Amino acid sequence: MSSKGNVTAVIGQSGGPTAVINQSLVGVIQEVRKTRHIHNLLGARHGVRGIVNEDFINLNDVPDELLERIAVTPAAALRSTRDKPDHVYCERIFRSFAKNNVRYFFYIGGNDSADTARIVSELAKAENHDLQVFHIPKTIDNDLRVHDHTPGYGSAARFVATAMIGDNFDNRSLPGIKIDVLMGRNAGYLTAATALARQHEEDGPHLIYIPEQPIDVEKLIGDVDRIYSKRGRCLIAVSEGIVAPDGRTWFELLAEGHERDAHGNLQLSGSGELGDHLANLIEKSLSPAGGKKLRVRADTFGYIQRSFPGCVSEVDAKEARMVGQLAVRFSIDRGNRGSVAMKRVGTGDYRVEYFLTPLETVAKETRKMDPSFYQEGNDVTEAFLDYARPLIGRLAQTGSFDELKLNGHGR
Amino acid sequence: MSSKGNVTAVIGQSGGPTAVINQSLVGVIQEVRKTRHIHNLLGARHGVRGIVNEDFINLNDVPDELLERIAVTPAAALRSTRDKPDHVYCERIFRSFAKNNVRYFFYIGGNDSADTARIVSELAKAENHDLQVFHIPKTIDNDLRVHDHTPGYGSAARFVATAMIGDNFDNRSLPGIKIDVLMGRNAGYLTAATALARQHEEDGPHLIYIPEQPIDVEKLIGDVDRIYSKRGRCLIAVSEGIVAPDGRTWFELLAEGHERDAHGNLQLSGSGELGDHLANLIEKSLSPAGGKKLRVRADTFGYIQRSFPGCVSEVDAKEARMVGQLAVRFSIDRGNRGSVAMKRVGTGDYRVEYFLTPLETVAKETRKMDPSFYQEGNDVTEAFLDYARPLIGRLAQTGSFDELKLNGHGR
C-alpha cells in the first residue's frame, strides 16, 4: 500500500446504482493521483456504513486497466447503502474521519447523500476539524435541485427510450393496449424520456403519465379509449409514482400494508403490481360487454433501467467522469466545499459548464419536472424533448413501410 | 408499381416479434430483386390474415435506404398475427394464392408457422397448383427441431445476458435476493443464456430454473437459503414456464381462470405475477421469525427481451439476413420447399452451413433444451455456454475491486 503522506481522502457511493456511477468514482481516483494535496485515498465500502465501520479499501494503487473496466461496470463498485444517517450517525462518520485523519470527503449520491455531506461538513466546522466535503451527483431520477441534470439520468433515459422504440414496433406488430411502468417516485423525468422514442407520426408512447400531473381512473380510461379507438392500439408510459387528484399515489391506494424502506419510502420497485392493476382496470373497463376481451399487457421495466450496461449514453459517461475529476480539482482550493453541478451555456449546440453549489441547495428536497416540460394531462412538450435529447445521444433510426404511402409508393 | 412478369411470391411474418425478424424480410426482398424466376413480391400484412384478406403491400420498389432502416427495426415490419390456421383457414390461404397466381410463399415464423406452411404446401400439391413453400425460422425461444439455433435467439440472449450483468452488479451493490423472470414457456434456452453474464467467480445468476427441470417449493427455498447464507445475496433466473414435479407449470398452479391465447396457451407474458409470487414466497419462508424482513425483489423482463433494438447480436443479425436470402436462392430449384436451417460445421471457430429441412420435421412440436446443456437442479453446463457464446457476441468486460485481493493488493 503506497502513500505519499498523511493527508487522507475518503470516497463513497450511495443509494440506487446507475450505469455510470463508477465513471465518477474512477474520475476521482485518477484525478487524486495527479494532485499533491491528497496523499492517500480510501474507498468506503457500502457508503456511510463503511465509514462508521472503518471498512475501507486502499485506492492508491489500483491498476489503470482495472480502473477502466470498473468505469464501464454498472452499479457501485464500492457497493452502496440505503442508510440515511441522522445526526447521531453523522457524528459517528465524523469521529471516523477525525480518527483516520481524513481531510477530504467525496460522496457520490443523490439528495440524501448531499444532506449527509452537509451535516458532516457542519460537524467538522463546529469541531474545527479541517474537512472539505464534496457531493458528486448521481441519480437516474434527475431530481436534484440546482443541477441542470444529473449523471446517470442520460443512460437510464437512453435505455428507456430504446426499450420504448422496441415496444412501439412490437405493439404495432401485434396491436393491443400496452402499459410500461417506469421508475420515478416523485419526478417524471425518466418516464418523460420515453417520448424520445417517437420517430414517426404514429409512434408511441401515445400517453405519458408522470407524478407531476394527477390522474384519476376515469380520465385515464377515457384517454386510452380515445387513442385505441383512433389507432387500434395504445402504448402507455406510466411513472411508478403517479398520483391521484387527492394527492395520494396510485401505489399508496393499492399498497396499504406494503413494506417501506429505511427512508420511509413505500416499496414500489421490484414488483409488477401497479402495471398488473392498470392492465386489469383497462381490460375490465374497455372490453366490450359480452364480446372478446381486449388484449392488454403490462411490463414493469424494473431495475434494468438503472443498471443496463449495453446502452450507455456517451455524453452521460463523459459527464459522470468529469464531475468526479472536478470534485478533486475544486478541492485544491482550501475554502471549497459543495455539490459539483452543471449548467447549460450558450444558445447553439449542447454545452455545459461545471460549478460548485452549496450543499444545502441540493440536500434534502428534490425537484419536480419543470412545468414547461409537460402539457395538459398526458404528454411532454417540445421544450422537454430539446432538453433531454442531447443527454441520451443518437438513437437507432427505424423504418416502416408506412413511409411508402407518404411518398406515393405502395398499392 | 413495377412487375417484370406475372410470377408472384408472397412473404409474411408471424408470431412474437424479434429484434432481427426484419433482417430476414429484407434478405428475401433484396434477393428476389437479383433473381429472374420471381417477377412480383407481395408482403402480406399481419401474416396469414393478410393473405386471406388479400391485404398485400407491393415490395418491388422499396428504396434500399428504407430497407436498411427496416432491417434494423425490431418487430414485424409487415405486422404479425397470432392466428393459427386450421385446415379450413389454410384452404382460404390457398385460394388466395391461386387467385393471385402466387407460386412462391415465404413464411417467417416458428413451429406454428412451419405447420401452416406445410398444410398449404400439401393443399397446393393436391390441387396440382405449382407452389414452392419456404419456412424462414424466427423465434427467441430457440425451440425449433432440426435447427441448431434460430434467428432471434442470439439477440434476445444477448439482451438478457447484458441485463443480467447489470443486475448482478446492482445486487452486489445493495445485497438481497433478486428474482428475474424470463421468457420461455417450454424451453429454457433464453433463461439459460443469463449464465453468460458470469465473468467472475462470485457473479450471478447463482440459480437458474428452466422448464426442463421440475422444481418444487421446498427445493427452491432450500437452494436460495444455501446461496444467501454463503454469499449474503442471491440472484435467480427463472423461466416463466417452470414446472412442478407433478408436471403442471407454476403459472398454472397460480393462474386458474387466467386468459388463454388463440393457440390454447396460457397467458404468461405481460404480467408480473409469477415473479411477485416467488418474491413473497421466499420472503415469507426465509425472513427470520420476529426479525427484519429479507430484501427480496422480482423483475419480469417482459416484452423488451424480444424487441430491444439497442443490443443486437451481430452474428444473429447476419444469420437472420442470410436465411431470408437463402430461402430465395433455394426457391430457384423447382423441386425445393422446406425450412431453411443451420448446422454447425468443423471443430474450430464457430461456423454454420445452411440447408433445407422438410417442413414436417420442424412443424408443430417444439424441442426442449438438450439434456447435455443443464445439470442437476439449478444450473447450465459448460457445453451450453460453448453452444450459446458464439451466438450472442462479445459482452462488456466488467471489473471489480475484488480482483485486487486476488492479486495481493488492497488491505
PDB file of C-alpha atoms in Angstrom, chain A residues 108-308:
ATOM      1  CA  ILE A 108     -21.399  10.155  -4.807  1.00  0.00           C
ATOM      2  CA  GLY A 109     -25.179  10.103  -4.479  1.00  0.00           C
ATOM      3  CA  GLY A 110     -28.491  11.933  -4.653  1.00  0.00           C
ATOM      4  CA  ASN A 111     -30.242  14.422  -2.404  1.00  0.00           C
ATOM      5  CA  ASP A 112     -29.998  12.254   0.734  1.00  0.00           C
ATOM      6  CA  SER A 113     -26.249  11.911   0.231  1.00  0.00           C
ATOM      7  CA  ALA A 114     -25.932  15.653  -0.223  1.00  0.00           C
ATOM      8  CA  ASP A 115     -27.694  16.069   3.104  1.00  0.00           C
ATOM      9  CA  THR A 116     -25.343  13.618   4.819  1.00  0.00           C
ATOM     10  CA  ALA A 117     -22.419  15.536   3.340  1.00  0.00           C
ATOM     11  CA  ARG A 118     -23.906  18.807   4.600  1.00  0.00           C
ATOM     12  CA  ILE A 119     -24.351  17.569   8.188  1.00  0.00           C
ATOM     13  CA  VAL A 120     -20.855  16.037   8.340  1.00  0.00           C
ATOM     14  CA  SER A 121     -19.372  19.233   6.945  1.00  0.00           C
ATOM     15  CA  GLU A 122     -21.088  21.284   9.647  1.00  0.00           C
ATOM     16  CA  LEU A 123     -19.972  18.927  12.402  1.00  0.00           C
ATOM     17  CA  ALA A 124     -16.391  19.284  11.213  1.00  0.00           C
ATOM     18  CA  LYS A 125     -16.641  23.078  11.191  1.00  0.00           C
ATOM     19  CA  ALA A 126     -18.052  23.059  14.720  1.00  0.00           C
ATOM     20  CA  GLU A 127     -15.109  20.939  15.871  1.00  0.00           C
ATOM     21  CA  ASN A 128     -12.544  22.993  13.948  1.00  0.00           C
ATOM     22  CA  HIS A 129     -11.531  19.875  12.033  1.00  0.00           C
ATOM     23  CA  ASP A 130     -10.414  20.926   8.572  1.00  0.00           C
ATOM     24  CA  LEU A 131     -12.630  18.818   6.288  1.00  0.00           C
ATOM     25  CA  GLN A 132     -13.613  19.638   2.725  1.00  0.00           C
ATOM     26  CA  VAL A 133     -16.754  17.863   1.664  1.00  0.00           C
ATOM     27  CA  PHE A 134     -17.868  17.345  -1.937  1.00  0.00           C
ATOM     28  CA  HIS A 135     -21.099  15.878  -3.160  1.00  0.00           C
ATOM     29  CA  ILE A 136     -20.840  14.230  -6.586  1.00  0.00           C
ATOM     30  CA  PRO A 137     -24.276  13.992  -8.210  1.00  0.00           C
ATOM     31  CA  LYS A 138     -25.778  10.670  -9.231  1.00  0.00           C
ATOM     32  CA  THR A 139     -29.375   9.768  -9.819  1.00  0.00           C
ATOM     33  CA  ILE A 140     -31.405   8.331 -12.671  1.00  0.00           C
ATOM     34  CA  ASP A 141     -34.350  10.314 -11.269  1.00  0.00           C
ATOM     35  CA  ASN A 142     -32.725  13.596 -12.352  1.00  0.00           C
ATOM     36  CA  ASP A 143     -34.386  15.259  -9.383  1.00  0.00           C
ATOM     37  CA  LEU A 144     -31.592  17.315  -7.791  1.00  0.00           C
ATOM     38  CA  ARG A 145     -32.253  20.997  -7.307  1.00  0.00           C
ATOM     39  CA  VAL A 146     -29.846  23.494  -8.948  1.00  0.00           C
ATOM     40  CA  HIS A 147     -28.381  20.776 -11.216  1.00  0.00           C
ATOM     41  CA  ASP A 148     -29.400  21.120 -14.887  1.00  0.00           C
ATOM     42  CA  HIS A 149     -29.327  17.327 -14.969  1.00  0.00           C
ATOM     43  CA  THR A 150     -27.551  14.556 -13.107  1.00  0.00           C
ATOM     44  CA  PRO A 151     -25.112  11.848 -14.228  1.00  0.00           C
ATOM     45  CA  GLY A 152     -26.953   8.534 -14.506  1.00  0.00           C
ATOM     46  CA  TYR A 153     -30.071  10.094 -15.969  1.00  0.00           C
ATOM     47  CA  GLY A 154     -28.829  10.212 -19.571  1.00  0.00           C
ATOM     48  CA  SER A 155     -28.037   6.494 -19.685  1.00  0.00           C
ATOM     49  CA  ALA A 156     -31.257   5.442 -17.953  1.00  0.00           C
ATOM     50  CA  ALA A 157     -33.170   7.746 -20.304  1.00  0.00           C
ATOM     51  CA  ARG A 158     -31.356   6.241 -23.276  1.00  0.00           C
ATOM     52  CA  PHE A 159     -32.278   2.765 -22.078  1.00  0.00           C
ATOM     53  CA  VAL A 160     -35.978   3.510 -21.618  1.00  0.00           C
ATOM     54  CA  ALA A 161     -36.222   5.390 -24.930  1.00  0.00           C
ATOM     55  CA  THR A 162     -34.548   2.457 -26.712  1.00  0.00           C
ATOM     56  CA  ALA A 163     -36.819  -0.038 -24.976  1.00  0.00           C
ATOM     57  CA  MET A 164     -39.827   2.061 -25.966  1.00  0.00           C
ATOM     58  CA  ILE A 165     -38.716   2.043 -29.622  1.00  0.00           C
ATOM     59  CA  GLY A 166     -38.764  -1.753 -29.484  1.00  0.00           C
ATOM     60  CA  ASP A 167     -42.054  -1.883 -27.633  1.00  0.00           C
ATOM     61  CA  ASN A 168     -43.640   0.525 -30.077  1.00  0.00           C
ATOM     62  CA  PHE A 169     -42.870  -1.738 -33.020  1.00  0.00           C
ATOM     63  CA  ASP A 170     -43.860  -4.820 -31.017  1.00  0.00           C
ATOM     64  CA  ASN A 171     -47.209  -3.183 -30.286  1.00  0.00           C
ATOM     65  CA  ARG A 172     -47.581  -2.252 -33.991  1.00  0.00           C
ATOM     66  CA  SER A 173     -46.881  -5.870 -34.978  1.00  0.00           C
ATOM     67  CA  LEU A 174     -49.429  -7.357 -32.609  1.00  0.00           C
ATOM     68  CA  PRO A 175     -51.772  -4.498 -31.764  1.00  0.00           C
ATOM     69  CA  GLY A 176     -53.316  -4.071 -28.350  1.00  0.00           C
ATOM     70  CA  ILE A 177     -53.004  -1.906 -25.276  1.00  0.00           C
ATOM     71  CA  LYS A 178     -49.589  -1.968 -23.634  1.00  0.00           C
ATOM     72  CA  ILE A 179     -48.589  -0.338 -20.367  1.00  0.00           C
ATOM     73  CA  ASP A 180     -44.964   0.218 -19.383  1.00  0.00           C
ATOM     74  CA  VAL A 181     -44.297   1.205 -15.773  1.00  0.00           C
ATOM     75  CA  LEU A 182     -41.120   3.237 -15.270  1.00  0.00           C
ATOM     76  CA  MET A 183     -39.034   4.306 -12.302  1.00  0.00           C
ATOM     77  CA  GLY A 184     -39.666   7.726 -10.785  1.00  0.00           C
ATOM     78  CA  ARG A 185     -41.317   8.188  -7.414  1.00  0.00           C
ATOM     79  CA  ASN A 186     -41.508  11.946  -7.322  1.00  0.00           C
ATOM     80  CA  ALA A 187     -40.252  13.254 -10.642  1.00  0.00           C
ATOM     81  CA  GLY A 188     -41.367  12.170 -14.107  1.00  0.00           C
ATOM     82  CA  TYR A 189     -38.077  12.795 -15.927  1.00  0.00           C
ATOM     83  CA  LEU A 190     -37.355   9.152 -16.720  1.00  0.00           C
ATOM     84  CA  THR A 191     -40.888   8.353 -17.846  1.00  0.00           C
ATOM     85  CA  ALA A 192     -40.901  11.533 -19.921  1.00  0.00           C
ATOM     86  CA  ALA A 193     -37.756  10.362 -21.734  1.00  0.00           C
ATOM     87  CA  THR A 194     -39.759   7.587 -23.395  1.00  0.00           C
ATOM     88  CA  ALA A 195     -41.154  10.344 -25.653  1.00  0.00           C
ATOM     89  CA  LEU A 196     -37.745  10.421 -27.356  1.00  0.00           C
ATOM     90  CA  ALA A 197     -38.657   7.031 -28.861  1.00  0.00           C
ATOM     91  CA  ARG A 198     -41.074   8.675 -31.297  1.00  0.00           C
ATOM     92  CA  GLN A 199     -39.692   8.918 -34.824  1.00  0.00           C
ATOM     93  CA  HIS A 200     -42.852   8.734 -36.958  1.00  0.00           C
ATOM     94  CA  GLU A 201     -46.251  10.395 -36.502  1.00  0.00           C
ATOM     95  CA  GLU A 202     -47.875   7.143 -35.463  1.00  0.00           C
ATOM     96  CA  ASP A 203     -45.222   6.041 -32.925  1.00  0.00           C
ATOM     97  CA  GLY A 204     -45.858   5.609 -29.212  1.00  0.00           C
ATOM     98  CA  PRO A 205     -45.819   6.201 -26.386  1.00  0.00           C
ATOM     99  CA  HIS A 206     -49.259   7.642 -27.061  1.00  0.00           C
ATOM    100  CA  LEU A 207     -49.889   8.544 -23.446  1.00  0.00           C
ATOM    101  CA  ILE A 208     -47.389   9.592 -20.772  1.00  0.00           C
ATOM    102  CA  TYR A 209     -48.342   9.840 -17.112  1.00  0.00           C
ATOM    103  CA  ILE A 210     -45.967  11.452 -14.629  1.00  0.00           C
ATOM    104  CA  PRO A 211     -46.238  12.208 -10.909  1.00  0.00           C
ATOM    105  CA  GLU A 212     -46.378  15.938 -11.646  1.00  0.00           C
ATOM    106  CA  GLN A 213     -49.836  15.576 -13.173  1.00  0.00           C
ATOM    107  CA  PRO A 214     -52.524  13.950 -11.016  1.00  0.00           C
ATOM    108  CA  ILE A 215     -54.677  11.472 -12.908  1.00  0.00           C
ATOM    109  CA  ASP A 216     -57.852   9.694 -11.906  1.00  0.00           C
ATOM    110  CA  VAL A 217     -59.268   6.429 -13.176  1.00  0.00           C
ATOM    111  CA  GLU A 218     -61.980   7.971 -15.367  1.00  0.00           C
ATOM    112  CA  LYS A 219     -59.591  10.344 -17.149  1.00  0.00           C
ATOM    113  CA  LEU A 220     -57.048   7.570 -17.742  1.00  0.00           C
ATOM    114  CA  ILE A 221     -59.636   5.155 -19.119  1.00  0.00           C
ATOM    115  CA  GLY A 222     -61.051   7.923 -21.310  1.00  0.00           C
ATOM    116  CA  ASP A 223     -57.578   8.737 -22.699  1.00  0.00           C
ATOM    117  CA  VAL A 224     -56.877   5.086 -23.521  1.00  0.00           C
ATOM    118  CA  ASP A 225     -60.293   4.603 -25.119  1.00  0.00           C
ATOM    119  CA  ARG A 226     -59.795   7.635 -27.362  1.00  0.00           C
ATOM    120  CA  ILE A 227     -56.340   6.536 -28.586  1.00  0.00           C
ATOM    121  CA  TYR A 228     -57.330   2.897 -29.027  1.00  0.00           C
ATOM    122  CA  SER A 229     -60.451   3.827 -30.992  1.00  0.00           C
ATOM    123  CA  LYS A 230     -58.389   6.008 -33.304  1.00  0.00           C
ATOM    124  CA  ARG A 231     -55.289   3.841 -33.777  1.00  0.00           C
ATOM    125  CA  GLY A 232     -56.332   0.302 -32.903  1.00  0.00           C
ATOM    126  CA  ARG A 233     -53.518   0.201 -30.415  1.00  0.00           C
ATOM    127  CA  CYS A 234     -52.254   2.212 -27.466  1.00  0.00           C
ATOM    128  CA  LEU A 235     -48.829   2.358 -25.838  1.00  0.00           C
ATOM    129  CA  ILE A 236     -48.721   3.957 -22.398  1.00  0.00           C
ATOM    130  CA  ALA A 237     -45.741   5.081 -20.287  1.00  0.00           C
ATOM    131  CA  VAL A 238     -46.531   5.439 -16.582  1.00  0.00           C
ATOM    132  CA  SER A 239     -44.327   6.594 -13.714  1.00  0.00           C
ATOM    133  CA  GLU A 240     -44.439   4.266 -10.739  1.00  0.00           C
ATOM    134  CA  GLY A 241     -45.163   7.382  -8.677  1.00  0.00           C
ATOM    135  CA  ILE A 242     -48.343   8.602 -10.401  1.00  0.00           C
ATOM    136  CA  VAL A 243     -50.694  10.461  -8.126  1.00  0.00           C
ATOM    137  CA  ALA A 244     -54.470  10.633  -7.779  1.00  0.00           C
ATOM    138  CA  PRO A 245     -56.230  14.026  -7.606  1.00  0.00           C
ATOM    139  CA  ASP A 246     -56.418  13.762  -3.805  1.00  0.00           C
ATOM    140  CA  GLY A 247     -52.614  13.744  -3.665  1.00  0.00           C
ATOM    141  CA  ARG A 248     -52.137  10.101  -2.738  1.00  0.00           C
ATOM    142  CA  THR A 249     -50.093   7.932  -5.079  1.00  0.00           C
ATOM    143  CA  TRP A 250     -51.836   5.177  -7.020  1.00  0.00           C
ATOM    144  CA  PHE A 251     -49.455   2.812  -5.335  1.00  0.00           C
ATOM    145  CA  GLU A 252     -50.487   4.017  -1.885  1.00  0.00           C
ATOM    146  CA  LEU A 253     -54.105   3.370  -2.791  1.00  0.00           C
ATOM    147  CA  LEU A 254     -53.074  -0.147  -3.837  1.00  0.00           C
ATOM    148  CA  ALA A 255     -50.455  -0.958  -1.319  1.00  0.00           C
ATOM    149  CA  GLU A 256     -51.918  -0.463   2.124  1.00  0.00           C
ATOM    150  CA  GLY A 257     -49.713  -2.526   4.352  1.00  0.00           C
ATOM    151  CA  HIS A 258     -46.779  -2.866   1.948  1.00  0.00           C
ATOM    152  CA  GLU A 259     -43.242  -2.534   3.212  1.00  0.00           C
ATOM    153  CA  ARG A 260     -41.452   0.786   3.467  1.00  0.00           C
ATOM    154  CA  ASP A 261     -37.702   1.233   3.151  1.00  0.00           C
ATOM    155  CA  ALA A 262     -35.396   2.835   5.724  1.00  0.00           C
ATOM    156  CA  HIS A 263     -36.197   6.308   4.337  1.00  0.00           C
ATOM    157  CA  GLY A 264     -39.912   5.810   4.946  1.00  0.00           C
ATOM    158  CA  ASN A 265     -40.484   5.433   1.197  1.00  0.00           C
ATOM    159  CA  LEU A 266     -43.041   2.942   0.002  1.00  0.00           C
ATOM    160  CA  GLN A 267     -41.548  -0.027  -1.819  1.00  0.00           C
ATOM    161  CA  LEU A 268     -42.586   0.458  -5.444  1.00  0.00           C
ATOM    162  CA  SER A 269     -39.756  -1.055  -7.463  1.00  0.00           C
ATOM    163  CA  GLY A 270     -39.291  -4.766  -7.649  1.00  0.00           C
ATOM    164  CA  SER A 271     -42.982  -5.522  -8.023  1.00  0.00           C
ATOM    165  CA  GLY A 272     -45.277  -5.756 -11.016  1.00  0.00           C
ATOM    166  CA  GLU A 273     -48.356  -4.774  -9.052  1.00  0.00           C
ATOM    167  CA  LEU A 274     -49.077  -1.305 -10.399  1.00  0.00           C
ATOM    168  CA  GLY A 275     -48.756  -2.459 -14.012  1.00  0.00           C
ATOM    169  CA  ASP A 276     -50.921  -5.521 -13.476  1.00  0.00           C
ATOM    170  CA  HIS A 277     -53.511  -3.395 -11.685  1.00  0.00           C
ATOM    171  CA  LEU A 278     -53.646  -0.903 -14.561  1.00  0.00           C
ATOM    172  CA  ALA A 279     -53.922  -3.717 -17.128  1.00  0.00           C
ATOM    173  CA  ASN A 280     -56.840  -5.307 -15.287  1.00  0.00           C
ATOM    174  CA  LEU A 281     -58.547  -1.946 -14.866  1.00  0.00           C
ATOM    175  CA  ILE A 282     -58.292  -1.082 -18.558  1.00  0.00           C
ATOM    176  CA  GLU A 283     -59.304  -4.546 -19.718  1.00  0.00           C
ATOM    177  CA  LYS A 284     -62.384  -4.566 -17.490  1.00  0.00           C
ATOM    178  CA  SER A 285     -63.384  -1.011 -18.400  1.00  0.00           C
ATOM    179  CA  LEU A 286     -62.903  -1.155 -22.158  1.00  0.00           C
ATOM    180  CA  SER A 287     -63.608  -4.751 -23.210  1.00  0.00           C
ATOM    181  CA  PRO A 288     -66.985  -4.814 -24.998  1.00  0.00           C
ATOM    182  CA  ALA A 289     -69.789  -6.304 -22.906  1.00  0.00           C
ATOM    183  CA  GLY A 290     -70.199  -9.959 -23.867  1.00  0.00           C
ATOM    184  CA  GLY A 291     -67.504  -9.564 -26.547  1.00  0.00           C
ATOM    185  CA  LYS A 292     -63.888 -10.611 -26.894  1.00  0.00           C
ATOM    186  CA  LYS A 293     -61.585  -9.342 -24.154  1.00  0.00           C
ATOM    187  CA  LEU A 294     -59.179  -6.598 -25.176  1.00  0.00           C
ATOM    188  CA  ARG A 295     -55.503  -7.535 -25.405  1.00  0.00           C
ATOM    189  CA  VAL A 296     -53.965  -5.528 -22.542  1.00  0.00           C
ATOM    190  CA  ARG A 297     -50.457  -6.211 -21.280  1.00  0.00           C
ATOM    191  CA  ALA A 298     -48.163  -4.538 -18.757  1.00  0.00           C
ATOM    192  CA  ASP A 299     -44.425  -4.584 -18.259  1.00  0.00           C
ATOM    193  CA  THR A 300     -42.600  -3.050 -15.324  1.00  0.00           C
ATOM    194  CA  PHE A 301     -39.156  -2.105 -16.579  1.00  0.00           C
ATOM    195  CA  GLY A 302     -37.659  -2.621 -13.128  1.00  0.00           C
ATOM    196  CA  TYR A 303     -34.040  -2.459 -12.061  1.00  0.00           C
ATOM    197  CA  ILE A 304     -32.698  -2.915 -15.594  1.00  0.00           C
ATOM    198  CA  GLN A 305     -33.396   0.781 -16.125  1.00  0.00           C
ATOM    199  CA  ARG A 306     -30.650   1.829 -13.760  1.00  0.00           C
ATOM    200  CA  SER A 307     -28.032  -0.836 -14.395  1.00  0.00           C
ATOM    201  CA  PHE A 308     -28.117  -1.973 -18.042  1.00  0.00           C
TER     202      PHE A 308
END
